[in-house]
JSON list of C-alpha atoms and ligand atoms in Angstrom, two decimals:
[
{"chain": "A", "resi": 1219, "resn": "UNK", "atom": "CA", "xyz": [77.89, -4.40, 64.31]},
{"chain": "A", "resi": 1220, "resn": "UNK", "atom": "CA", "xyz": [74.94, -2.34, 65.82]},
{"chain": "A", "resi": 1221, "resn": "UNK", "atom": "CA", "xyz": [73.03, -5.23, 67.36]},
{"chain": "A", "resi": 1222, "resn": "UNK", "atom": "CA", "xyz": [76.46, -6.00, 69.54]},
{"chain": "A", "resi": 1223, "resn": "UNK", "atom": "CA", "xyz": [76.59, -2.21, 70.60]},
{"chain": "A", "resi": 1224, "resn": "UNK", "atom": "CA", "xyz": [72.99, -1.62, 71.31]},
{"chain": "A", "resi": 1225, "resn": "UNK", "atom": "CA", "xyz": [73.42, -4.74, 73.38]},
{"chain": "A", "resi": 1226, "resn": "UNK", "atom": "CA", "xyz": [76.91, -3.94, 75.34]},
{"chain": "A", "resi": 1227, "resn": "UNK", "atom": "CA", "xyz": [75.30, -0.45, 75.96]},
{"chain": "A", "resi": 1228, "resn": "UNK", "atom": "CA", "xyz": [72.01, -1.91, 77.42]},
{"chain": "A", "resi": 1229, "resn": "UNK", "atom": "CA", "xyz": [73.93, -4.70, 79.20]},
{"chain": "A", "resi": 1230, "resn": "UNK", "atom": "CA", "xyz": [77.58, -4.00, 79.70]},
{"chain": "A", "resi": 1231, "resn": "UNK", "atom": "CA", "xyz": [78.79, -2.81, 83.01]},
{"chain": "A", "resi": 1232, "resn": "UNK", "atom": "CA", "xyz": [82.12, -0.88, 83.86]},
{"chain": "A", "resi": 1233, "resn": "UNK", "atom": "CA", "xyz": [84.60, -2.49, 86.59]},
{"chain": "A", "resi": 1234, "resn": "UNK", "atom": "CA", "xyz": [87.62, -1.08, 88.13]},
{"chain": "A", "resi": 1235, "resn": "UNK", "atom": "CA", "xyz": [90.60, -1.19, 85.75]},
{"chain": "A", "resi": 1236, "resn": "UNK", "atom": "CA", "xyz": [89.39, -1.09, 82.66]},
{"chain": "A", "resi": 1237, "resn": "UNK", "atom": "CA", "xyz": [87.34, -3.82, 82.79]},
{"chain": "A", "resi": 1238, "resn": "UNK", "atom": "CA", "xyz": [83.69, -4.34, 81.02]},
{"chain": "A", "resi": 1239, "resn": "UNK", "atom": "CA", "xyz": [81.48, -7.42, 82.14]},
{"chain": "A", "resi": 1240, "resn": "UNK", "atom": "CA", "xyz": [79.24, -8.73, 79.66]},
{"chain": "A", "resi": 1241, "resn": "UNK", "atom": "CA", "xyz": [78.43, -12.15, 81.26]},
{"chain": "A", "resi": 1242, "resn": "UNK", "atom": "CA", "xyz": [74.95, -11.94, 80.78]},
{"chain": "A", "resi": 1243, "resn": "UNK", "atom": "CA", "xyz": [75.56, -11.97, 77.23]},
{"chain": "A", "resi": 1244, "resn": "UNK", "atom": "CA", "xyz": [78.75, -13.22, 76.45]},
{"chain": "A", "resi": 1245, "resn": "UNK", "atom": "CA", "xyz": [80.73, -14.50, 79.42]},
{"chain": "A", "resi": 1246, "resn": "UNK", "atom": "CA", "xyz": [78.82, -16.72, 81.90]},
{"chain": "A", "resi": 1247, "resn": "UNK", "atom": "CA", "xyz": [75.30, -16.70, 80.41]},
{"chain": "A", "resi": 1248, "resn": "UNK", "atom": "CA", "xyz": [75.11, -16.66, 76.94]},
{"chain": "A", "resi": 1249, "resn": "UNK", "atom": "CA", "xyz": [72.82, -15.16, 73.53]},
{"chain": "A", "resi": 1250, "resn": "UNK", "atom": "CA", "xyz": [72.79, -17.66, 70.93]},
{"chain": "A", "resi": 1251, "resn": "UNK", "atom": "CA", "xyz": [71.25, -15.87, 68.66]},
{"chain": "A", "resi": 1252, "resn": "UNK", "atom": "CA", "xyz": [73.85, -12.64, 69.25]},
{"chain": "A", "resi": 1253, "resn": "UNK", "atom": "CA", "xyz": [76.86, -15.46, 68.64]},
{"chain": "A", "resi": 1254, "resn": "UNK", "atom": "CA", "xyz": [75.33, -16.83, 65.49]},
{"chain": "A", "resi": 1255, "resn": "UNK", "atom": "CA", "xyz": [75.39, -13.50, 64.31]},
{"chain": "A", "resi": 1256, "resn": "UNK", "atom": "CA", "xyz": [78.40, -12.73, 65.11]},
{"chain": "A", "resi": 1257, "resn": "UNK", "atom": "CA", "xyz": [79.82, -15.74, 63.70]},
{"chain": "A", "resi": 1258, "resn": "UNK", "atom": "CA", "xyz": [77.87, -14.99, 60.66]},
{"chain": "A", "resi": 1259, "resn": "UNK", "atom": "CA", "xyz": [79.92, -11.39, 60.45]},
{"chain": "A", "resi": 1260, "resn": "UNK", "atom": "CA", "xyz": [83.28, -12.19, 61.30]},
{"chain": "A", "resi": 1261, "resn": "UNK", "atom": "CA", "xyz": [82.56, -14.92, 58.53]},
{"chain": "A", "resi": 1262, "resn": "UNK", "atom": "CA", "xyz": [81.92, -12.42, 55.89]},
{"chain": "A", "resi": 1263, "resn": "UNK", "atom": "CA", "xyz": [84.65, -9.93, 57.33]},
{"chain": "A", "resi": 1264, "resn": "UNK", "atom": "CA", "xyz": [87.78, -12.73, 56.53]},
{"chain": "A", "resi": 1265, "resn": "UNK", "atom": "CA", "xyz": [86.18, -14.18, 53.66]},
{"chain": "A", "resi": 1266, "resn": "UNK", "atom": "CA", "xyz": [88.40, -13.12, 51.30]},
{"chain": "A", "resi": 1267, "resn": "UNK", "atom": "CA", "xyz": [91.52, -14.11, 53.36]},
{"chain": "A", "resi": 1268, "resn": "UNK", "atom": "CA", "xyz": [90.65, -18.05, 52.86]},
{"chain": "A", "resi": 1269, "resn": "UNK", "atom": "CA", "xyz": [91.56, -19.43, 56.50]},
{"chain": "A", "resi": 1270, "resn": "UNK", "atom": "CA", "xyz": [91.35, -23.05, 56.45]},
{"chain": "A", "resi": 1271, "resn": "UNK", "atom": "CA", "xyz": [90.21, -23.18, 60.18]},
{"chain": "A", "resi": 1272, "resn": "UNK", "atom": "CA", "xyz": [89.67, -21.32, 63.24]},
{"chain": "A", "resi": 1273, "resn": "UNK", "atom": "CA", "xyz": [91.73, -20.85, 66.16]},
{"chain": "A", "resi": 1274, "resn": "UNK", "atom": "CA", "xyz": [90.53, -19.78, 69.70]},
{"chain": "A", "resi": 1275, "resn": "UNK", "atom": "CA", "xyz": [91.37, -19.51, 73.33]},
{"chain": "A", "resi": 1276, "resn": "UNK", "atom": "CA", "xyz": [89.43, -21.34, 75.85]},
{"chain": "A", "resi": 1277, "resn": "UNK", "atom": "CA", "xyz": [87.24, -20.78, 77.75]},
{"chain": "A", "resi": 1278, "resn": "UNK", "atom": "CA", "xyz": [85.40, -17.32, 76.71]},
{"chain": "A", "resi": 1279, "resn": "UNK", "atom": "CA", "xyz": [86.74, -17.62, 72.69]},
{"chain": "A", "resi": 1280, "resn": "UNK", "atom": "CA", "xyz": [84.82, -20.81, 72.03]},
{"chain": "A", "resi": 1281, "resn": "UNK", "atom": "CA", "xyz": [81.78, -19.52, 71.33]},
{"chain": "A", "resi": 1282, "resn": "UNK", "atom": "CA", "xyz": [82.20, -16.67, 68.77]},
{"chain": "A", "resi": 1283, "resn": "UNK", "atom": "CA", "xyz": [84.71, -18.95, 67.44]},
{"chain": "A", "resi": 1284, "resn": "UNK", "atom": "CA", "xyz": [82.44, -22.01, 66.75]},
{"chain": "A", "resi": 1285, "resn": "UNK", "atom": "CA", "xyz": [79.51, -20.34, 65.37]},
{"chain": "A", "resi": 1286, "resn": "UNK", "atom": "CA", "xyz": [82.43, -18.33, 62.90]},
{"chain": "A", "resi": 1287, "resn": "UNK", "atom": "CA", "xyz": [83.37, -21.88, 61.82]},
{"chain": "A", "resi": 1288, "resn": "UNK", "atom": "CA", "xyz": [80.11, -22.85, 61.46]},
{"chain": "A", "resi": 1289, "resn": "UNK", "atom": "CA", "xyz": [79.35, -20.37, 58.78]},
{"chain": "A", "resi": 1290, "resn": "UNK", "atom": "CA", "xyz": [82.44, -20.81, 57.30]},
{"chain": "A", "resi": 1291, "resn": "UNK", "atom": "CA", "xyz": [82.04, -24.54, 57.40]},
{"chain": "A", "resi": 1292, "resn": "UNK", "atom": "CA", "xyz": [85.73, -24.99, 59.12]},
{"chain": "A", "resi": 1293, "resn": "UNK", "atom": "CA", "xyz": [86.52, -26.69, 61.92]},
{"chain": "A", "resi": 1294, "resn": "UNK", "atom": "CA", "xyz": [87.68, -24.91, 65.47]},
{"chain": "A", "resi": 1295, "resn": "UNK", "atom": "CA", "xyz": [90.28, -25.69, 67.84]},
{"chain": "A", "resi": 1296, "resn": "UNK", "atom": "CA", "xyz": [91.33, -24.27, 70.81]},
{"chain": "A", "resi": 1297, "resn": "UNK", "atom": "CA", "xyz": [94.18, -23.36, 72.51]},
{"chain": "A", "resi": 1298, "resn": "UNK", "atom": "CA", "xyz": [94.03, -24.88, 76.58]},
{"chain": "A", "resi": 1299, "resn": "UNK", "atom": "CA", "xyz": [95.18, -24.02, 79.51]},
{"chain": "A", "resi": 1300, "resn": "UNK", "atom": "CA", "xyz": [95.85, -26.85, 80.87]},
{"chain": "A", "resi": 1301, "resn": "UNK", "atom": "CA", "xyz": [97.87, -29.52, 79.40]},
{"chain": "A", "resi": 1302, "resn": "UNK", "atom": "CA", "xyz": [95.80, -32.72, 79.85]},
{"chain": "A", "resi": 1303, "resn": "UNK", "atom": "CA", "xyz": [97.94, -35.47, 80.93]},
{"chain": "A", "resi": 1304, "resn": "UNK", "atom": "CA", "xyz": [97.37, -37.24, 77.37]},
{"chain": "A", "resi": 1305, "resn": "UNK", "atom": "CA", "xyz": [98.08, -34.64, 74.90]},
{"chain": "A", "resi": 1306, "resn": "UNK", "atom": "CA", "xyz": [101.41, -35.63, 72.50]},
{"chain": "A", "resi": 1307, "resn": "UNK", "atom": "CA", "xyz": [103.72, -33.04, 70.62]},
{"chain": "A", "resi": 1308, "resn": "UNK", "atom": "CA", "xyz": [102.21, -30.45, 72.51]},
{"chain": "A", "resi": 1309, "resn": "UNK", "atom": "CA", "xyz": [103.19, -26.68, 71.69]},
{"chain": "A", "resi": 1310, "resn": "UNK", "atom": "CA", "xyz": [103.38, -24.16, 75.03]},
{"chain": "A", "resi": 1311, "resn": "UNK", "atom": "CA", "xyz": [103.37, -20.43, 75.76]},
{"chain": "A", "resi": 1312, "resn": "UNK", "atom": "CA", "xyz": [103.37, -18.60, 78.59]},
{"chain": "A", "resi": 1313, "resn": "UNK", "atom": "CA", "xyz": [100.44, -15.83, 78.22]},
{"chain": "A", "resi": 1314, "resn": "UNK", "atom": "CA", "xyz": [99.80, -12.81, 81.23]},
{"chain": "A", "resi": 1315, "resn": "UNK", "atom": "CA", "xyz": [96.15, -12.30, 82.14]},
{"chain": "A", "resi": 1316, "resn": "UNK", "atom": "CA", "xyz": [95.23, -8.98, 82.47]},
{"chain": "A", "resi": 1317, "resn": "UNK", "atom": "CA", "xyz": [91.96, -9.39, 84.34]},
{"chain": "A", "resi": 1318, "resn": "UNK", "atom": "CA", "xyz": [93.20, -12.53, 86.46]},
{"chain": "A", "resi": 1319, "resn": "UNK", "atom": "CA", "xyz": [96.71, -10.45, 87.16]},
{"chain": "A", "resi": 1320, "resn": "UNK", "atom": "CA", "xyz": [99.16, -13.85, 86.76]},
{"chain": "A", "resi": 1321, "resn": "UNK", "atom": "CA", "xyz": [100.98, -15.58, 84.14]},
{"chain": "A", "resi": 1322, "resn": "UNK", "atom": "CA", "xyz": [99.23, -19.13, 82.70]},
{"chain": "A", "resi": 1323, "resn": "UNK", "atom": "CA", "xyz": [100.88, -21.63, 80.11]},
{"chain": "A", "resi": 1324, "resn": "UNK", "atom": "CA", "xyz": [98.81, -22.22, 76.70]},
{"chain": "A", "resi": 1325, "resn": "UNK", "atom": "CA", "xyz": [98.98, -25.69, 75.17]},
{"chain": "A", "resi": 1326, "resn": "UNK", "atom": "CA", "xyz": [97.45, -27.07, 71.81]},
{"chain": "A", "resi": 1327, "resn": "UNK", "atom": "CA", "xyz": [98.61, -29.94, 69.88]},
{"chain": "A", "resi": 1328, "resn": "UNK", "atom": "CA", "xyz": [100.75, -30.29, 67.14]},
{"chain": "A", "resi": 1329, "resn": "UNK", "atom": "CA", "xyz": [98.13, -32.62, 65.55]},
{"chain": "A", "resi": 1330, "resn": "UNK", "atom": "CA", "xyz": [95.96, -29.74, 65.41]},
{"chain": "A", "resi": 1331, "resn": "UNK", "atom": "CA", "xyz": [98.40, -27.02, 64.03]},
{"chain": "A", "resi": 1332, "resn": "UNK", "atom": "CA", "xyz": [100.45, -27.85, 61.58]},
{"chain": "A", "resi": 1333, "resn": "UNK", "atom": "CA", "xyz": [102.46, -26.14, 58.74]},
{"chain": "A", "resi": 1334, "resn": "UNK", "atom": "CA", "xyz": [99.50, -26.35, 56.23]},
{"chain": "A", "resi": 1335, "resn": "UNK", "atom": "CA", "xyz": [97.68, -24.18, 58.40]},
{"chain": "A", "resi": 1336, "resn": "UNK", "atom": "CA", "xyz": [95.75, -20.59, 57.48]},
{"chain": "A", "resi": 1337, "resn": "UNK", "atom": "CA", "xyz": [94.43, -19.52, 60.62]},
{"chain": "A", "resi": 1338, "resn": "UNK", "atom": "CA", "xyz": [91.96, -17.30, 61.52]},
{"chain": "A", "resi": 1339, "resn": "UNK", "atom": "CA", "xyz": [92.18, -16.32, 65.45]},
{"chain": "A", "resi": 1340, "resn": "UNK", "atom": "CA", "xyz": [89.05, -15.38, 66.81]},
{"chain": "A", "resi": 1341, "resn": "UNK", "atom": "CA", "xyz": [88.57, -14.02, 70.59]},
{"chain": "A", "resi": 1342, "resn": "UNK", "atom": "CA", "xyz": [86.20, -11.96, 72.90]},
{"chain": "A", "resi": 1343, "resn": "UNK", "atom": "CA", "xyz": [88.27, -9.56, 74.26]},
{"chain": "A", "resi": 1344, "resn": "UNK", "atom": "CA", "xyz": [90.97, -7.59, 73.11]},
{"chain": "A", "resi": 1345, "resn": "UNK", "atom": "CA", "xyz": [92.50, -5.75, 75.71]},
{"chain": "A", "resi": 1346, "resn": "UNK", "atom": "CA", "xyz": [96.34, -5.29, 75.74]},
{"chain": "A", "resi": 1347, "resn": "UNK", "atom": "CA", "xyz": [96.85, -7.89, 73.29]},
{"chain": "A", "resi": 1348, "resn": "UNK", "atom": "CA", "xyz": [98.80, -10.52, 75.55]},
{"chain": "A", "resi": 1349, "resn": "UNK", "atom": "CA", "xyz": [96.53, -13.71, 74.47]},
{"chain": "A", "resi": 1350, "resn": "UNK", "atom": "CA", "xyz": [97.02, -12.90, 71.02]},
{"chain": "A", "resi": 1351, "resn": "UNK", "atom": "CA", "xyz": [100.58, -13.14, 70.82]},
{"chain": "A", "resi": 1352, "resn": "UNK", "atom": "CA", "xyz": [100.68, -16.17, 73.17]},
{"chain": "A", "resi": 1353, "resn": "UNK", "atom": "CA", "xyz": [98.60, -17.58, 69.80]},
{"chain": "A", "resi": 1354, "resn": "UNK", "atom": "CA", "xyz": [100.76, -16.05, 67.41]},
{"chain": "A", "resi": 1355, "resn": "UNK", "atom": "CA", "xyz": [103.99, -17.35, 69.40]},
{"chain": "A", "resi": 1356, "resn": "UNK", "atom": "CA", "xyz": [102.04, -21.19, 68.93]},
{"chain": "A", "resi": 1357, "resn": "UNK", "atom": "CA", "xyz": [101.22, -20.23, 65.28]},
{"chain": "A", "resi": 1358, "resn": "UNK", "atom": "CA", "xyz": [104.87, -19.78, 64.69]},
{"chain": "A", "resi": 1359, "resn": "UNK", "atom": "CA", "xyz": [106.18, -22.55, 66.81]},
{"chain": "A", "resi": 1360, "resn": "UNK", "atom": "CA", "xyz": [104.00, -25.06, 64.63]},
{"chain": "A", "resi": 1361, "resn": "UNK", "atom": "CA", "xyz": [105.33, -23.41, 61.22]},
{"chain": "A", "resi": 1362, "resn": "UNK", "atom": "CA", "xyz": [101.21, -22.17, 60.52]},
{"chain": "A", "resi": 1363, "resn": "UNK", "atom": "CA", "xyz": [100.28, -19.34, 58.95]},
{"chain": "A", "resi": 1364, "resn": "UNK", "atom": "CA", "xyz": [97.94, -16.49, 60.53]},
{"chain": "A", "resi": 1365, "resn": "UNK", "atom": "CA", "xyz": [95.64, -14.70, 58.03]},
{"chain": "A", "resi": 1366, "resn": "UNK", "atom": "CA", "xyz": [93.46, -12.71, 60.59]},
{"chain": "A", "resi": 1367, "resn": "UNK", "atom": "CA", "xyz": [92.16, -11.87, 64.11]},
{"chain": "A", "resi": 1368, "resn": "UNK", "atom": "CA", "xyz": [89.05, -11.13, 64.92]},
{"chain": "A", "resi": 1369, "resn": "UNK", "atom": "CA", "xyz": [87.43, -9.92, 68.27]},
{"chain": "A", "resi": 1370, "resn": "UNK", "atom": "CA", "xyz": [83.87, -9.47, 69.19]},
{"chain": "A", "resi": 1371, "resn": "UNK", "atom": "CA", "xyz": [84.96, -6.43, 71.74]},
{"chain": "A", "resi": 1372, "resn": "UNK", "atom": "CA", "xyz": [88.15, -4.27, 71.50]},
{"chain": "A", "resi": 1373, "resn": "UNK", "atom": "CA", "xyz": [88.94, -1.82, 73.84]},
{"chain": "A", "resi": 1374, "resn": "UNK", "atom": "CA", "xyz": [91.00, 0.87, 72.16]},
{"chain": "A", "resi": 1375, "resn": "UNK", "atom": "CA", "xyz": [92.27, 2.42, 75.38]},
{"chain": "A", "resi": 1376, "resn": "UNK", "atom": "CA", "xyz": [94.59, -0.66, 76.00]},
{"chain": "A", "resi": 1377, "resn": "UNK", "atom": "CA", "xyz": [96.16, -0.66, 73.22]},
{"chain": "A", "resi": 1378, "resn": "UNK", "atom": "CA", "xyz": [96.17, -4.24, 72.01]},
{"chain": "A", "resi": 1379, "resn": "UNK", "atom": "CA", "xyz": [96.05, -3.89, 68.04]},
{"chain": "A", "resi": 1380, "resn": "UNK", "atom": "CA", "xyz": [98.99, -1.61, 68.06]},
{"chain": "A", "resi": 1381, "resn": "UNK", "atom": "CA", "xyz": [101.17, -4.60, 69.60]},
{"chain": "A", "resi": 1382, "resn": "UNK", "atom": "CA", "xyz": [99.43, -7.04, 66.91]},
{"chain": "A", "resi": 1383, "resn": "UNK", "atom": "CA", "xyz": [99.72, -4.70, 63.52]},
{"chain": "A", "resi": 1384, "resn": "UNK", "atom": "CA", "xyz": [103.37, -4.69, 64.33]},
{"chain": "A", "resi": 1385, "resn": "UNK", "atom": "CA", "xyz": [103.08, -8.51, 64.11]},
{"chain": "A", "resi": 1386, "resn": "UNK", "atom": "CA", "xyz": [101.68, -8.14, 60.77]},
{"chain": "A", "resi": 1387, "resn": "UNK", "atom": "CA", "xyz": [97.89, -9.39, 61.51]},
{"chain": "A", "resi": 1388, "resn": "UNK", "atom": "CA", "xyz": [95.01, -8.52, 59.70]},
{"chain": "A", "resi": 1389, "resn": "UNK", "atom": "CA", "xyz": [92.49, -7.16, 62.80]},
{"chain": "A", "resi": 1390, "resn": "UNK", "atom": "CA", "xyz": [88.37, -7.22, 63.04]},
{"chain": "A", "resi": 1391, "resn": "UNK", "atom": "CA", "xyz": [86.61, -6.58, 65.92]},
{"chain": "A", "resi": 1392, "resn": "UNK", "atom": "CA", "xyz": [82.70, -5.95, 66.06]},
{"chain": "A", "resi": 1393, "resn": "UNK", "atom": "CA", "xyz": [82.74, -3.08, 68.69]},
{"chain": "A", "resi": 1394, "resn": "UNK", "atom": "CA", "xyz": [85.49, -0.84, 69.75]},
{"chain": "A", "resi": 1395, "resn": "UNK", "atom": "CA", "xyz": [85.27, 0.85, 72.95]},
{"chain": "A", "resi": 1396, "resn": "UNK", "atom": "CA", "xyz": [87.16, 3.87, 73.19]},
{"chain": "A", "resi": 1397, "resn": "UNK", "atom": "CA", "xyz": [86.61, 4.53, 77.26]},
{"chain": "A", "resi": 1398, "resn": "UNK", "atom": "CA", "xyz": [85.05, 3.14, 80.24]},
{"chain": "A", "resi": 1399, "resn": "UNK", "atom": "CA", "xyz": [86.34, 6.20, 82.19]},
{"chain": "A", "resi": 1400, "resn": "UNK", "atom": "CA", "xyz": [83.33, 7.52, 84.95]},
{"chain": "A", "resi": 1401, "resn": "UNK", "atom": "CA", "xyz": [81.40, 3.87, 84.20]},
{"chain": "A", "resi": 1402, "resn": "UNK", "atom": "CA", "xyz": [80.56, 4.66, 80.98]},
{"chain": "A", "resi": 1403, "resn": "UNK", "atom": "CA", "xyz": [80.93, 3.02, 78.07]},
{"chain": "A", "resi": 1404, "resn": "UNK", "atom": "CA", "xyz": [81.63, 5.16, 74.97]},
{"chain": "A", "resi": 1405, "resn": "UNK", "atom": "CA", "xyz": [82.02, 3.38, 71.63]},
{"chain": "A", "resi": 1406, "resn": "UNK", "atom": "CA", "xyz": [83.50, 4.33, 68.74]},
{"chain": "B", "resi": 2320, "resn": "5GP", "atom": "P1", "xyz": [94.57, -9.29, 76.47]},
{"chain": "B", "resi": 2320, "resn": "5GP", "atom": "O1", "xyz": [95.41, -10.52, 76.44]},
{"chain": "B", "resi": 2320, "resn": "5GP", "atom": "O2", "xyz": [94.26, -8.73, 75.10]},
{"chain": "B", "resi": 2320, "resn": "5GP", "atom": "O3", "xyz": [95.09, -8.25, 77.41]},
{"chain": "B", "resi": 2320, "resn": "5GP", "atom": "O4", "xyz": [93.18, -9.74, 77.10]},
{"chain": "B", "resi": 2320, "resn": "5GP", "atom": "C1", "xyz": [92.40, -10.66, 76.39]},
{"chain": "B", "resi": 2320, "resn": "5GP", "atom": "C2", "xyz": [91.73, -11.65, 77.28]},
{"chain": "B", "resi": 2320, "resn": "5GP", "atom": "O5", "xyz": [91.45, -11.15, 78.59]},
{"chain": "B", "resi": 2320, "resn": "5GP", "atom": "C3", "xyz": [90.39, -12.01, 76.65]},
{"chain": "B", "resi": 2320, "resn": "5GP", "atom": "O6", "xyz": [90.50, -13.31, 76.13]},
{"chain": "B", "resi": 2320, "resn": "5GP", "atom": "C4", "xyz": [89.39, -11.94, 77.77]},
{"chain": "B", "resi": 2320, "resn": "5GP", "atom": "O7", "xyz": [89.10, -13.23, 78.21]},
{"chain": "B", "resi": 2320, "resn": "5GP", "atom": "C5", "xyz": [90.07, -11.20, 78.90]},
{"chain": "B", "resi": 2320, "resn": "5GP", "atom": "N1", "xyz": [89.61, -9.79, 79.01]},
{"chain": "B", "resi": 2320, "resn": "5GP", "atom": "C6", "xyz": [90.35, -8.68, 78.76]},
{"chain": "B", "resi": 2320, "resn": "5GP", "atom": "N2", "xyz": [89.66, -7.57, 79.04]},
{"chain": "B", "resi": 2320, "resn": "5GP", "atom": "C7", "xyz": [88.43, -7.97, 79.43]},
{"chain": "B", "resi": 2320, "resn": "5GP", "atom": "C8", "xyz": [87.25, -7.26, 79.86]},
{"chain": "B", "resi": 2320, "resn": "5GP", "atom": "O8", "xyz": [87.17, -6.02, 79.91]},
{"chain": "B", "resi": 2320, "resn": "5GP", "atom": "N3", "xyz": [86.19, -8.03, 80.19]},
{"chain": "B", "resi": 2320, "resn": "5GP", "atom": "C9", "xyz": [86.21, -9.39, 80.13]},
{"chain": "B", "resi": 2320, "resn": "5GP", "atom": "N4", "xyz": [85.09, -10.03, 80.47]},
{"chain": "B", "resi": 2320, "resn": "5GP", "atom": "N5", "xyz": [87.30, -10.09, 79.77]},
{"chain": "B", "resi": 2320, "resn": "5GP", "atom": "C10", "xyz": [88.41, -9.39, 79.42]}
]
């Protein structure tokens, strides 16, 4: 998606680690008009695979993920991470954060996802994978079906989508970065 990569070249900065900030964009302020658009692609990308609603990750997943259910005309839920005091039949997994360095438990509800489910995961980052298969350990656990992934950034260099092909999952992502060695970005 060349709008995306024009705008993580102009905008993105490299951290220590492996890590690329895009919160003037994506993570703390956001472009409405770059998430519609995105939504708008991933919507045409998984198409074909017929989800019957989106699943996400708060808090950075939300937004790609609404405006992909918005053109898809499905609704979203997300996965929290923390269990509010009211939430029934509530499924948990433990994901590791790779840019927070710490283990945090994932809940959603059962009401939410439930056997008759085709889900289509949509995140911001893939990085080593770990939040993905913390969803596709709750996908299981409720007996729902995953039909895709999709990820407005990957970074190649970490490896993520080999861990989630061997899972079997269908992967999208709108720009691929390949290296952030010296600060620079290089995309694919
Ligand atoms: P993974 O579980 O694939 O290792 O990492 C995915 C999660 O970590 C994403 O949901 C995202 O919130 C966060 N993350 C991973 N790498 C980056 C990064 O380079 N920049 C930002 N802003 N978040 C990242």
């Amino acid at each position: 998606m060349d709008k995306l990569k024009k705008r993580i070249l102009q905008d993105g900065k490299c951290f220590e680690g492996g890590i690329l900030k895009v919160d003037s964009f994506i993570n703390h302020q956001m472009d409405p008009t770059l998430m519609s658009d995105i939504g708008k692609e991933f919507a045409e990308r998984f198409a074909a695979v017929k989800p019957n609603k989106i699943m996400t990750i708060e808090a950075s997943g939300i937004a790609p993920a609404i405006m992909t259910g918005y053109f898809m005309k499905l609704p979203v839920v997300f996965a929290k991470k923390k269990s509010p005091k009211t939430m029934q039949n509530a499924l948990t997994t433990t994901v590791r954060s790779f840019t927070k360095n710490r283990e945090y438990e994932v809940v959603i509800s059962k009401d939410f996802l439930t056997p008759d489910d085709r889900i289509l995961f949509i995140d911001d980052f893939l990085a080593y994978g770990n939040a993905a298969v913390g969803i596709i350990d709750l996908i299981e656990q409720a007996g729902a079906q995953l039909v895709g992934m999709g990820f407005v950034i990957e970074k190649e260099f970490q490896e993520g989508r080999k861990l989630l092909e061997s899972k079997g999952a269908e992967i999208e992502s709108l720009a691929i970065i390949e290296n952030l060695e010296n600060g620079k970005i290089q995309l694919k």
